[in-house]
Amino acid sequence: MNKRQFSTLIIITVLLFNGCYMVKKSADYYGISTEDASSMVFLIDISGSMEGNAETDAQGKVIDATASYATDKVADKVGGTAGSLIKSQTNKQLSKLGKAKKELIPAIRGLSENISFTIIVFENDIKMWRKELVPATKTNKNLAITYINSLSSGGGTNIYKALEKAFELAGDGALDENKPLAVENVFLLSDGSPSAGAITNTQELVKKTQVWNKTGRVNIHCIGLGKDQDEAFLKEVAEKNNGQYIKK
């Protein structure tokens, strides 16, 4: 490999690591508008299965294969610990969690400042980026993006507790039309089925969302990743809660 070819591979690798998604602003999340509500909660699956490689379309496979090849060549050329680190970081970028980050970061960056939001990640338990919704100021968005980039996967899939917490944040407005509603849109992303938490039966969990969402004022949008997603469950949650279901 000559110097010019090696330089090209380095450029490809750098673009892969820092890609345009890190600076891109988007007015939607997986094609669902983030401009139609003033408050939203992102529920992100970080269970162990999210570490697996994401399925993608033919064009995406070509891009991923090219990026992987370029990274391997650069890593082999660099060698040692640095080379191993390059390969490791590339694998993370190509995982389902890595792909999810690439969708979420532009969506967060594109939020207008009059929107309030927070992020809840779930595996066996849940973790909250902020315990209350915060305005989408430049500072808060940058802090959220730093948090998203730090996420790693492991554990089960506690969708129950993630949804429960989202409705706690929504407040009494989810139960009573005469009271203010603190969360209008919930975005639920998962690559599997409920496997942890107080309720793992999907039909029971769908019914529970309707109890929590008595007024039907909270929209739950569901994004399913990969071939192991529970399409029927995610689609029904969305349909029963005025949301959209997106299959990826």
Coordinates of N, CA and C in Angstrom, one line a residue:
M1 N 0.8 -1.2 0.0 CA 0.0 0.0 0.0 C 0.9 1.2 0.0
N2 N 0.7 2.2 -1.0 CA 1.5 3.4 -1.0 C 0.9 4.4 0.0
K3 N 1.7 5.5 0.1 CA 1.3 6.6 1.1 C -0.1 7.2 0.7
R4 N -0.3 7.4 -0.5 CA -1.6 8.0 -0.9 C -2.8 7.1 -0.5
Q5 N -2.6 5.8 -0.8 CA -3.7 4.9 -0.4 C -3.9 4.8 1.1
F6 N -2.8 4.8 1.8 CA -2.8 4.8 3.3 C -3.5 6.1 3.8
S7 N -3.2 7.2 3.2 CA -3.8 8.5 3.7 C -5.3 8.5 3.4
T8 N -5.7 7.9 2.3 CA -7.1 7.8 2.0 C -7.8 7.0 3.1
L9 N -7.2 5.8 3.4 CA -7.8 5.0 4.5 C -7.9 5.7 5.8
I10 N -6.9 6.5 6.1 CA -7.0 7.2 7.4 C -8.1 8.2 7.4
I11 N -8.3 8.9 6.2 CA -9.4 9.8 6.1 C -10.8 9.1 6.3
I12 N -10.9 8.0 5.7 CA -12.1 7.2 5.8 C -12.4 6.8 7.2
T13 N -11.3 6.4 7.9 CA -11.4 6.0 9.3 C -11.8 7.2 10.2
V14 N -11.2 8.4 10.0 CA -11.5 9.6 10.7 C -13.0 9.9 10.5
L15 N -13.5 9.9 9.3 CA -14.8 10.2 9.0 C -15.8 9.2 9.7
L16 N -15.4 8.0 9.8 CA -16.2 7.0 10.4 C -16.3 7.3 11.9
F17 N -15.2 7.7 12.6 CA -15.2 8.0 14.0 C -16.0 9.2 14.3
N18 N -15.7 10.3 13.5 CA -16.3 11.6 13.8 C -17.4 12.0 13.0
G19 N -17.9 11.1 12.1 CA -18.8 11.3 11.0 C -19.7 12.5 11.1
C20 N -20.4 12.8 10.1 CA -21.2 14.0 10.0 C -22.3 14.0 11.1
Y21 N -22.7 12.8 11.6 CA -23.7 12.8 12.6 C -23.4 13.5 13.9
M22 N -22.1 13.7 14.1 CA -21.6 14.4 15.3 C -21.9 15.9 15.2
V23 N -22.1 16.5 14.1 CA -22.3 17.9 13.9 C -23.7 18.2 13.2
K24 N -24.3 17.1 12.7 CA -25.5 17.3 11.9 C -26.7 17.6 12.9
K25 N -27.6 18.4 12.4 CA -28.9 18.7 13.1 C -30.0 18.1 12.4
S26 N -30.9 17.5 13.1 CA -32.1 16.8 12.4 C -33.4 17.3 13.1
A27 N -34.4 17.5 12.3 CA -35.7 17.8 12.8 C -36.6 16.6 13.0
D28 N -36.0 15.4 12.9 CA -36.7 14.2 13.2 C -35.8 13.1 13.8
Y29 N -36.5 12.1 14.3 CA -35.8 11.0 14.9 C -36.4 9.7 14.3
Y30 N -35.5 9.1 13.5 CA -35.9 7.9 12.6 C -37.2 8.3 11.8
G31 N -37.2 9.5 11.3 CA -38.2 9.9 10.4 C -39.5 10.5 11.1
I32 N -39.5 10.4 12.4 CA -40.6 11.0 13.2 C -40.3 12.4 13.7
S33 N -41.1 13.3 13.3 CA -40.8 14.7 13.6 C -40.6 15.0 15.1
T34 N -39.6 15.8 15.4 CA -39.3 16.2 16.8 C -39.7 17.7 17.0
E35 N -40.5 18.2 16.0 CA -40.9 19.6 16.1 C -42.4 19.7 16.5
D36 N -43.1 18.6 16.6 CA -44.5 18.6 16.8 C -44.9 18.6 18.3
A37 N -44.0 18.6 19.1 CA -44.3 18.5 20.6 C -43.2 19.4 21.3
S38 N -43.7 19.9 22.5 CA -42.8 20.8 23.2 C -42.0 20.1 24.3
S39 N -42.4 18.8 24.5 CA -41.7 18.0 25.6 C -41.6 16.6 25.1
M40 N -40.5 16.0 25.4 CA -40.3 14.6 24.9 C -39.2 13.8 25.8
V41 N -39.4 12.5 25.8 CA -38.5 11.6 26.6 C -38.0 10.6 25.6
F42 N -36.7 10.4 25.5 CA -36.1 9.3 24.7 C -35.8 8.1 25.6
L43 N -36.4 7.0 25.3 CA -36.1 5.7 26.0 C -35.3 4.8 25.1
I44 N -34.0 4.6 25.6 CA -33.1 3.9 24.7 C -32.6 2.6 25.3
D45 N -32.8 1.5 24.6 CA -32.4 0.1 25.0 C -30.9 0.0 24.9
I46 N -30.3 -0.3 26.1 CA -28.8 -0.5 26.1 C -28.5 -1.9 26.6
S47 N -29.5 -2.8 26.4 CA -29.3 -4.2 26.8 C -28.1 -4.9 26.1
G48 N -27.7 -6.1 26.5 CA -26.5 -6.7 26.0 C -26.7 -7.0 24.5
S49 N -27.9 -7.2 24.0 CA -28.0 -7.5 22.6 C -27.8 -6.3 21.7
M50 N -27.8 -5.1 22.2 CA -27.5 -3.9 21.4 C -26.0 -3.8 21.0
E51 N -25.2 -4.7 21.6 CA -23.8 -4.7 21.2 C -23.6 -5.4 19.9
G52 N -24.6 -6.2 19.4 CA -24.5 -6.9 18.2 C -24.5 -6.0 17.0
N53 N -24.0 -6.5 15.9 CA -24.0 -5.7 14.6 C -25.4 -5.4 14.2
A54 N -25.6 -4.2 13.7 CA -27.0 -3.9 13.2 C -27.2 -4.4 11.8
E55 N -28.4 -4.9 11.5 CA -28.7 -5.3 10.2 C -29.0 -4.0 9.4
T56 N -28.7 -4.0 8.1 CA -28.9 -2.8 7.3 C -29.2 -3.2 5.9
D57 N -29.6 -2.2 5.1 CA -29.9 -2.4 3.7 C -28.6 -2.6 2.9
A58 N -28.8 -2.9 1.6 CA -27.6 -3.2 0.7 C -26.6 -2.1 0.7
Q59 N -27.1 -0.9 0.5 CA -26.2 0.3 0.5 C -25.5 0.4 1.8
G60 N -26.2 0.2 2.9 CA -25.5 0.4 4.2 C -24.5 -0.7 4.4
K61 N -24.7 -1.9 3.9 CA -23.7 -3.0 4.0 C -22.5 -2.7 3.3
V62 N -22.6 -2.1 2.1 CA -21.4 -1.7 1.3 C -20.6 -0.6 2.1
I63 N -21.3 0.4 2.7 CA -20.6 1.4 3.4 C -19.9 0.8 4.6
D64 N -20.7 -0.1 5.4 CA -20.1 -0.7 6.5 C -18.9 -1.5 6.2
A65 N -19.0 -2.3 5.1 CA -17.9 -3.2 4.7 C -16.7 -2.3 4.3
T66 N -16.9 -1.2 3.6 CA -15.8 -0.3 3.2 C -15.1 0.3 4.4
A67 N -15.9 0.7 5.3 CA -15.4 1.3 6.6 C -14.6 0.3 7.4
S68 N -15.2 -0.9 7.5 CA -14.5 -2.0 8.2 C -13.2 -2.3 7.6
Y69 N -13.2 -2.4 6.3 CA -11.9 -2.8 5.5 C -10.9 -1.7 5.8
A70 N -11.3 -0.4 5.6 CA -10.4 0.7 5.8 C -9.8 0.7 7.2
T71 N -10.7 0.5 8.2 CA -10.2 0.5 9.5 C -9.2 -0.6 9.8
D72 N -9.5 -1.8 9.3 CA -8.6 -2.9 9.5 C -7.2 -2.6 8.9
K73 N -7.2 -2.0 7.8 CA -5.9 -1.7 7.1 C -5.1 -0.7 7.9
V74 N -5.9 0.4 8.4 CA -5.2 1.4 9.2 C -4.7 0.8 10.5
A75 N -5.6 0.0 11.2 CA -5.2 -0.6 12.4 C -4.0 -1.5 12.3
D76 N -4.0 -2.3 11.2 CA -2.8 -3.2 11.0 C -1.5 -2.4 10.8
K77 N -1.7 -1.3 10.0 CA -0.5 -0.4 9.8 C 0.0 0.2 11.0
V78 N -1.0 0.7 11.8 CA -0.6 1.4 13.1 C 0.0 0.4 14.1
G79 N -0.8 -0.8 14.2 CA -0.3 -1.8 15.1 C -0.4 -1.5 16.6
G80 N -0.1 -2.5 17.4 CA -0.1 -2.3 18.8 C -1.4 -1.9 19.5
T81 N -1.3 -1.2 20.6 CA -2.5 -0.8 21.4 C -3.4 0.1 20.6
A82 N -2.7 1.1 19.9 CA -3.5 2.1 19.1 C -4.3 1.4 18.0
G83 N -3.7 0.4 17.3 CA -4.4 -0.3 16.3 C -5.6 -1.1 16.8
S84 N -5.4 -1.7 18.0 CA -6.5 -2.5 18.6 C -7.6 -1.5 19.0
L85 N -7.2 -0.3 19.5 CA -8.2 0.6 19.9 C -9.1 1.1 18.7
I86 N -8.4 1.3 17.5 CA -9.1 1.7 16.3 C -10.1 0.6 15.9
K87 N -9.7 -0.7 15.9 CA -10.6 -1.7 15.6 C -11.8 -1.8 16.6
S88 N -11.5 -1.7 17.9 CA -12.5 -1.7 18.9 C -13.6 -0.6 18.7
Q89 N -13.1 0.6 18.5 CA -14.0 1.7 18.3 C -14.9 1.6 17.0
T90 N -14.3 1.0 16.0 CA -15.1 0.8 14.8 C -16.2 -0.2 15.0
N91 N -15.9 -1.3 15.7 CA -16.9 -2.3 16.0 C -18.1 -1.7 16.8
K92 N -17.7 -0.8 17.7 CA -18.8 -0.1 18.5 C -19.6 0.8 17.6
Q93 N -19.0 1.4 16.6 CA -19.8 2.3 15.7 C -20.7 1.5 14.8
L94 N -20.4 0.2 14.5 CA -21.2 -0.6 13.6 C -22.2 -1.4 14.4
S95 N -22.2 -1.4 15.7 CA -23.2 -2.1 16.5 C -24.6 -1.4 16.5
K96 N -25.6 -2.1 16.9 CA -26.9 -1.5 17.0 C -26.9 -0.3 17.9
L97 N -26.2 -0.4 19.0 CA -26.1 0.8 19.9 C -25.4 1.9 19.2
G98 N -24.3 1.6 18.4 CA -23.6 2.6 17.7 C -24.5 3.3 16.7
K99 N -25.3 2.5 15.9 CA -26.2 3.1 15.0 C -27.3 3.9 15.6
A100 N -27.7 3.5 16.8 CA -28.8 4.2 17.6 C -28.2 5.6 18.0
K101 N -27.0 5.6 18.4 CA -26.3 6.9 18.8 C -26.3 7.8 17.6
K102 N -26.0 7.3 16.4 CA -25.9 8.1 15.2 C -27.2 8.7 14.8
E103 N -28.3 8.1 15.2 CA -29.7 8.7 15.0 C -30.1 9.7 16.1
L104 N -29.7 9.4 17.3 CA -30.1 10.2 18.4 C -29.4 11.5 18.5
I105 N -28.1 11.5 18.3 CA -27.3 12.7 18.4 C -27.8 13.8 17.5
P106 N -28.0 13.6 16.2 CA -28.5 14.7 15.4 C -29.9 15.2 15.8
A107 N -30.7 14.2 16.3 CA -32.1 14.6 16.8 C -32.0 15.5 18.0
I108 N -31.1 15.2 18.9 CA -30.9 16.0 20.1 C -30.3 17.4 19.7
R109 N -29.3 17.4 18.8 CA -28.7 18.6 18.4 C -29.7 19.5 17.6
G110 N -30.7 18.9 17.0 CA -31.7 19.7 16.2 C -32.9 20.2 17.0
L111 N -33.0 19.9 18.3 CA -34.1 20.4 19.1 C -34.0 21.9 19.3
S112 N -35.1 22.5 19.2 CA -35.2 24.0 19.4 C -35.2 24.2 20.9
E113 N -34.8 25.4 21.3 CA -34.6 25.7 22.8 C -36.0 25.8 23.5
N114 N -37.1 25.9 22.8 CA -38.4 25.9 23.5 C -38.9 24.5 23.8
I115 N -38.1 23.5 23.5 CA -38.5 22.1 23.7 C -37.7 21.6 25.0
S116 N -38.4 20.9 25.8 CA -37.8 20.2 27.0 C -37.7 18.7 26.8
F117 N -36.6 18.1 27.3 CA -36.4 16.7 27.0 C -35.6 16.1 28.1
T118 N -35.5 14.8 28.1 CA -34.5 14.0 28.9 C -34.3 12.7 28.2
I119 N -33.4 11.9 28.7 CA -33.0 10.6 28.1 C -33.1 9.6 29.3
I120 N -33.7 8.4 29.0 CA -33.7 7.3 29.9 C -33.2 6.1 29.2
V121 N -32.2 5.5 29.7 CA -31.7 4.2 29.1 C -32.0 3.1 30.0
F122 N -32.2 1.9 29.4 CA -32.7 0.8 30.2 C -32.0 -0.5 29.8
E123 N -31.7 -1.3 30.8 CA -31.2 -2.7 30.6 C -31.9 -3.5 31.7
N124 N -31.2 -4.0 32.7 CA -31.9 -4.7 33.8 C -32.7 -3.6 34.7
D125 N -32.1 -2.5 34.7 CA -32.7 -1.3 35.4 C -32.7 -0.1 34.5
I126 N -33.0 1.0 35.0 CA -33.0 2.2 34.2 C -31.9 3.2 34.7
K127 N -31.5 4.1 33.9 CA -30.6 5.2 34.2 C -31.1 6.4 33.6
M128 N -31.2 7.5 34.3 CA -31.7 8.8 33.8 C -30.6 9.8 33.5
W129 N -30.5 10.3 32.4 CA -29.6 11.4 32.1 C -29.9 12.6 33.0
R130 N -31.1 13.0 33.0 CA -31.6 14.1 34.0 C -32.9 13.6 34.6
K131 N -33.1 13.8 35.9 CA -34.3 13.3 36.6 C -35.5 14.1 36.2
E132 N -35.3 15.2 35.7 CA -36.5 16.0 35.2 C -36.2 16.5 33.8
L133 N -37.2 16.9 33.1 CA -37.0 17.4 31.7 C -36.3 18.8 31.8
V134 N -35.4 19.0 30.9 CA -34.6 20.3 30.9 C -34.8 20.9 29.5
P135 N -34.7 22.2 29.4 CA -34.8 22.9 28.1 C -33.6 22.5 27.2
A136 N -33.9 22.5 25.9 CA -32.9 22.1 24.9 C -32.0 23.3 24.6
T137 N -31.3 23.8 25.6 CA -30.3 24.8 25.4 C -29.0 24.2 24.7
K138 N -28.2 25.0 24.2 CA -27.0 24.5 23.6 C -26.1 23.7 24.6
T139 N -26.0 24.2 25.8 CA -25.3 23.5 26.9 C -25.9 22.2 27.2
N140 N -27.2 22.1 27.4 CA -27.8 20.9 27.8 C -27.7 19.9 26.6
K141 N -27.8 20.3 25.4 CA -27.7 19.4 24.3 C -26.3 18.8 24.2
N142 N -25.3 19.7 24.4 CA -23.9 19.2 24.4 C -23.7 18.2 25.5
L143 N -24.2 18.4 26.7 CA -24.1 17.5 27.8 C -24.8 16.2 27.5
A144 N -26.0 16.3 26.9 CA -26.7 15.0 26.5 C -25.9 14.2 25.5
I145 N -25.3 14.9 24.5 CA -24.5 14.2 23.5 C -23.3 13.5 24.1
T146 N -22.7 14.2 25.0 CA -21.5 13.5 25.8 C -22.0 12.3 26.5
Y147 N -23.2 12.4 27.1 CA -23.7 11.2 27.8 C -24.0 10.1 26.8
I148 N -24.7 10.4 25.7 CA -25.0 9.4 24.7 C -23.7 8.7 24.2
N149 N -22.7 9.4 24.0 CA -21.5 8.8 23.5 C -20.8 7.9 24.5
S150 N -21.1 8.1 25.8 CA -20.5 7.3 26.8 C -21.2 6.0 27.1
L151 N -22.4 5.8 26.5 CA -23.2 4.6 26.8 C -22.6 3.3 26.3
S152 N -22.7 2.3 27.0 CA -22.3 1.0 26.6 C -23.4 0.0 26.9
S153 N -23.4 -1.2 26.4 CA -24.5 -2.1 26.5 C -24.2 -3.3 27.5
G154 N -25.3 -3.9 28.0 CA -25.2 -5.0 28.9 C -26.5 -5.2 29.7
G155 N -26.8 -6.4 30.0 CA -28.0 -6.7 30.8 C -29.2 -7.0 30.0
G156 N -30.4 -7.0 30.7 CA -31.7 -7.4 30.1 C -32.4 -6.2 29.5
T157 N -33.7 -6.4 29.4 CA -34.5 -5.3 28.7 C -35.7 -5.0 29.5
N158 N -35.6 -4.0 30.4 CA -36.6 -3.6 31.3 C -37.4 -2.4 30.7
I159 N -38.3 -2.8 29.7 CA -39.1 -1.8 29.1 C -40.2 -1.2 30.0
Y160 N -40.6 -2.1 30.9 CA -41.7 -1.7 31.9 C -41.2 -0.5 32.7
K161 N -40.1 -0.6 33.3 CA -39.6 0.5 34.2 C -39.3 1.8 33.4
A162 N -38.8 1.6 32.2 CA -38.5 2.8 31.4 C -39.8 3.5 31.1
L163 N -40.9 2.8 30.7 CA -42.2 3.4 30.4 C -42.8 4.0 31.6
E164 N -42.7 3.3 32.7 CA -43.2 3.7 34.0 C -42.6 5.1 34.4
K165 N -41.3 5.2 34.3 CA -40.7 6.4 34.6 C -41.1 7.6 33.7
A166 N -41.2 7.3 32.4 CA -41.7 8.3 31.4 C -43.0 8.8 31.8
F167 N -43.9 8.0 32.3 CA -45.3 8.4 32.6 C -45.2 9.2 34.0
E168 N -44.3 8.8 34.9 CA -44.1 9.6 36.1 C -43.7 11.0 35.7
L169 N -42.8 11.1 34.8 CA -42.4 12.5 34.3 C -43.6 13.2 33.6
A170 N -44.5 12.5 33.0 CA -45.6 13.1 32.3 C -46.5 13.8 33.3
G171 N -46.6 13.2 34.5 CA -47.4 13.8 35.5 C -48.9 13.5 35.4
D172 N -49.7 14.2 36.2 CA -51.1 13.9 36.3 C -51.9 14.2 35.0
G173 N -51.3 14.9 34.1 CA -51.9 15.2 32.8 C -52.2 14.0 32.0
A174 N -51.4 12.9 32.2 CA -51.6 11.7 31.5 C -52.9 11.0 32.0
L175 N -53.4 11.3 33.2 CA -54.6 10.7 33.7 C -55.8 11.6 33.8
D176 N -55.6 12.9 33.7 CA -56.6 13.9 33.9 C -56.4 15.0 32.9
E177 N -57.4 15.2 32.0 CA -57.3 16.2 30.9 C -57.3 17.6 31.4
N178 N -57.7 17.8 32.7 CA -57.8 19.1 33.2 C -56.5 19.5 33.9
K179 N -55.5 18.6 33.9 CA -54.2 18.9 34.5 C -53.1 19.0 33.5
P180 N -52.1 19.8 33.8 CA -51.0 20.0 32.8 C -50.2 18.7 32.5
L181 N -49.8 18.6 31.2 CA -49.1 17.4 30.8 C -47.6 17.8 30.6
A182 N -46.7 17.1 31.2 CA -45.3 17.4 31.2 C -44.5 16.7 30.1
V183 N -45.1 15.7 29.5 CA -44.4 14.9 28.4 C -45.4 14.6 27.3
E184 N -45.2 15.2 26.1 CA -46.1 14.9 25.0 C -45.7 13.7 24.2
N185 N -44.4 13.6 23.9 CA -43.9 12.5 23.1 C -42.9 11.6 23.8
V186 N -43.1 10.3 23.7 CA -42.1 9.4 24.2 C -41.6 8.6 23.0
F187 N -40.3 8.5 22.9 CA -39.7 7.7 21.8 C -39.0 6.5 22.4
L188 N -39.6 5.3 22.1 CA -39.1 4.0 22.7 C -38.3 3.3 21.6
L189 N -37.0 3.0 21.9 CA -36.2 2.3 20.9 C -35.7 1.0 21.6
S190 N -35.9 -0.1 20.9 CA -35.5 -1.4 21.4 C -35.2 -2.4 20.3
D191 N -34.4 -3.4 20.6 CA -34.0 -4.4 19.6 C -34.6 -5.8 20.0
G192 N -35.4 -5.8 21.1 CA -35.9 -7.1 21.6 C -37.2 -7.0 22.2
S193 N -37.5 -8.0 23.1 CA -38.7 -8.0 23.9 C -38.5 -7.7 25.4
P194 N -39.5 -7.4 26.1 CA -39.3 -7.2 27.6 C -38.8 -8.4 28.2
S195 N -37.7 -8.3 29.0 CA -37.1 -9.5 29.6 C -36.8 -9.3 31.1
A196 N -37.0 -8.1 31.6 CA -36.8 -7.7 33.0 C -37.8 -6.7 33.4
G197 N -38.0 -6.6 34.7 CA -38.9 -5.7 35.3 C -40.2 -6.3 35.8
A198 N -41.1 -5.5 36.3 CA -42.3 -6.0 37.0 C -43.2 -6.7 36.0
I199 N -43.2 -6.3 34.8 CA -44.1 -6.9 33.7 C -43.3 -7.2 32.5
T200 N -43.2 -8.5 32.1 CA -42.5 -8.9 30.9 C -43.5 -9.4 29.8
N201 N -44.7 -9.7 30.2 CA -45.7 -10.2 29.3 C -46.1 -9.0 28.4
T202 N -46.0 -9.2 27.1 CA -46.2 -8.0 26.2 C -47.6 -7.5 26.2
Q203 N -48.6 -8.4 26.3 CA -50.0 -8.0 26.3 C -50.3 -7.2 27.5
E204 N -49.8 -7.7 28.7 CA -50.0 -7.0 29.9 C -49.4 -5.6 29.9
L205 N -48.2 -5.5 29.3 CA -47.5 -4.3 29.2 C -48.2 -3.3 28.3
V206 N -48.8 -3.7 27.2 CA -49.6 -2.9 26.3 C -50.8 -2.3 27.1
K207 N -51.5 -3.2 27.9 CA -52.6 -2.7 28.7 C -52.2 -1.7 29.7
K208 N -51.0 -1.9 30.3 CA -50.5 -1.0 31.3 C -50.2 0.4 30.8
T209 N -49.8 0.4 29.6 CA -49.5 1.8 29.0 C -50.8 2.5 28.8
Q210 N -51.9 1.8 28.6 CA -53.2 2.5 28.4 C -53.8 2.9 29.8
V211 N -53.4 2.2 30.9 CA -53.7 2.7 32.2 C -53.0 3.9 32.5
W212 N -51.7 3.9 32.3 CA -50.9 5.1 32.5 C -51.3 6.3 31.7
N213 N -51.7 6.0 30.4 CA -52.0 7.0 29.4 C -53.5 7.1 29.3
K214 N -54.2 7.2 30.4 CA -55.7 7.2 30.4 C -56.3 8.2 29.5
T215 N -55.7 9.4 29.4 CA -56.3 10.4 28.6 C -55.9 10.3 27.1
G216 N -54.9 9.5 26.9 CA -54.4 9.3 25.5 C -53.6 10.5 25.0
R217 N -53.2 11.3 25.9 CA -52.5 12.6 25.5 C -51.0 12.4 25.3
V218 N -50.4 11.3 25.8 CA -49.0 11.0 25.5 C -48.9 10.1 24.3
N219 N -48.1 10.6 23.3 CA -47.8 9.8 22.1 C -46.6 8.9 22.3
I220 N -46.7 7.6 22.1 CA -45.6 6.7 22.3 C -45.2 6.3 20.9
H221 N -44.0 6.7 20.4 CA -43.5 6.3 19.1 C -42.4 5.2 19.4
C222 N -42.5 4.1 18.6 CA -41.6 3.0 18.9 C -40.7 2.7 17.7
I223 N -39.5 2.5 17.9 CA -38.5 2.1 16.9 C -37.9 0.8 17.2
G224 N -38.1 -0.2 16.3 CA -37.5 -1.5 16.5 C -36.3 -1.7 15.7
L225 N -35.2 -2.2 16.3 CA -34.0 -2.4 15.6 C -33.7 -3.9 15.4
G226 N -33.3 -4.3 14.2 CA -32.8 -5.7 14.0 C -33.9 -6.7 13.9
K227 N -33.4 -7.9 13.6 CA -34.3 -9.1 13.3 C -34.9 -9.7 14.5
D228 N -34.4 -9.4 15.7 CA -34.9 -9.9 17.0 C -35.9 -9.0 17.7
Q229 N -36.2 -7.9 17.1 CA -37.1 -7.0 17.7 C -38.5 -7.6 17.8
D230 N -39.3 -7.2 18.8 CA -40.7 -7.7 18.9 C -41.6 -6.8 18.2
E231 N -41.7 -7.0 16.9 CA -42.5 -6.1 16.0 C -43.9 -6.0 16.5
A232 N -44.6 -7.1 16.8 CA -46.0 -7.0 17.1 C -46.2 -6.2 18.4
F233 N -45.3 -6.4 19.4 CA -45.4 -5.6 20.6 C -45.2 -4.1 20.4
L234 N -44.1 -3.8 19.7 CA -43.8 -2.4 19.5 C -44.9 -1.7 18.7
K235 N -45.4 -2.4 17.7 CA -46.4 -1.8 16.8 C -47.7 -1.6 17.6
E236 N -48.0 -2.5 18.5 CA -49.3 -2.3 19.2 C -49.1 -1.2 20.3
V237 N -48.0 -1.1 20.9 CA -47.8 0.0 21.9 C -48.0 1.3 21.1
A238 N -47.4 1.5 20.0 CA -47.5 2.7 19.2 C -49.0 2.9 18.8
E239 N -49.6 1.9 18.2 CA -51.0 2.1 17.8 C -52.0 2.4 18.9
K240 N -51.8 1.8 20.1 CA -52.7 2.1 21.2 C -52.4 3.4 21.9
N241 N -51.3 4.0 21.5 CA -50.9 5.3 22.2 C -50.6 6.4 21.2
N242 N -51.3 6.4 20.1 CA -51.3 7.5 19.2 C -49.9 7.8 18.6
G243 N -49.1 6.7 18.5 CA -47.7 6.9 18.0 C -47.5 6.2 16.6
Q244 N -46.2 6.3 16.2 CA -45.8 5.7 15.0 C -44.8 4.5 15.3
Y245 N -44.8 3.5 14.5 CA -43.9 2.4 14.7 C -43.0 2.4 13.5
I246 N -41.7 2.4 13.7 CA -40.6 2.4 12.7 C -39.8 1.1 12.8
K247 N -39.7 0.3 11.7 CA -38.9 -0.9 11.7 C -37.6 -0.7 11.1
K248 N -36.5 -1.0 11.8 CA -35.2 -0.8 11.2 C -34.4 -2.1 11.3

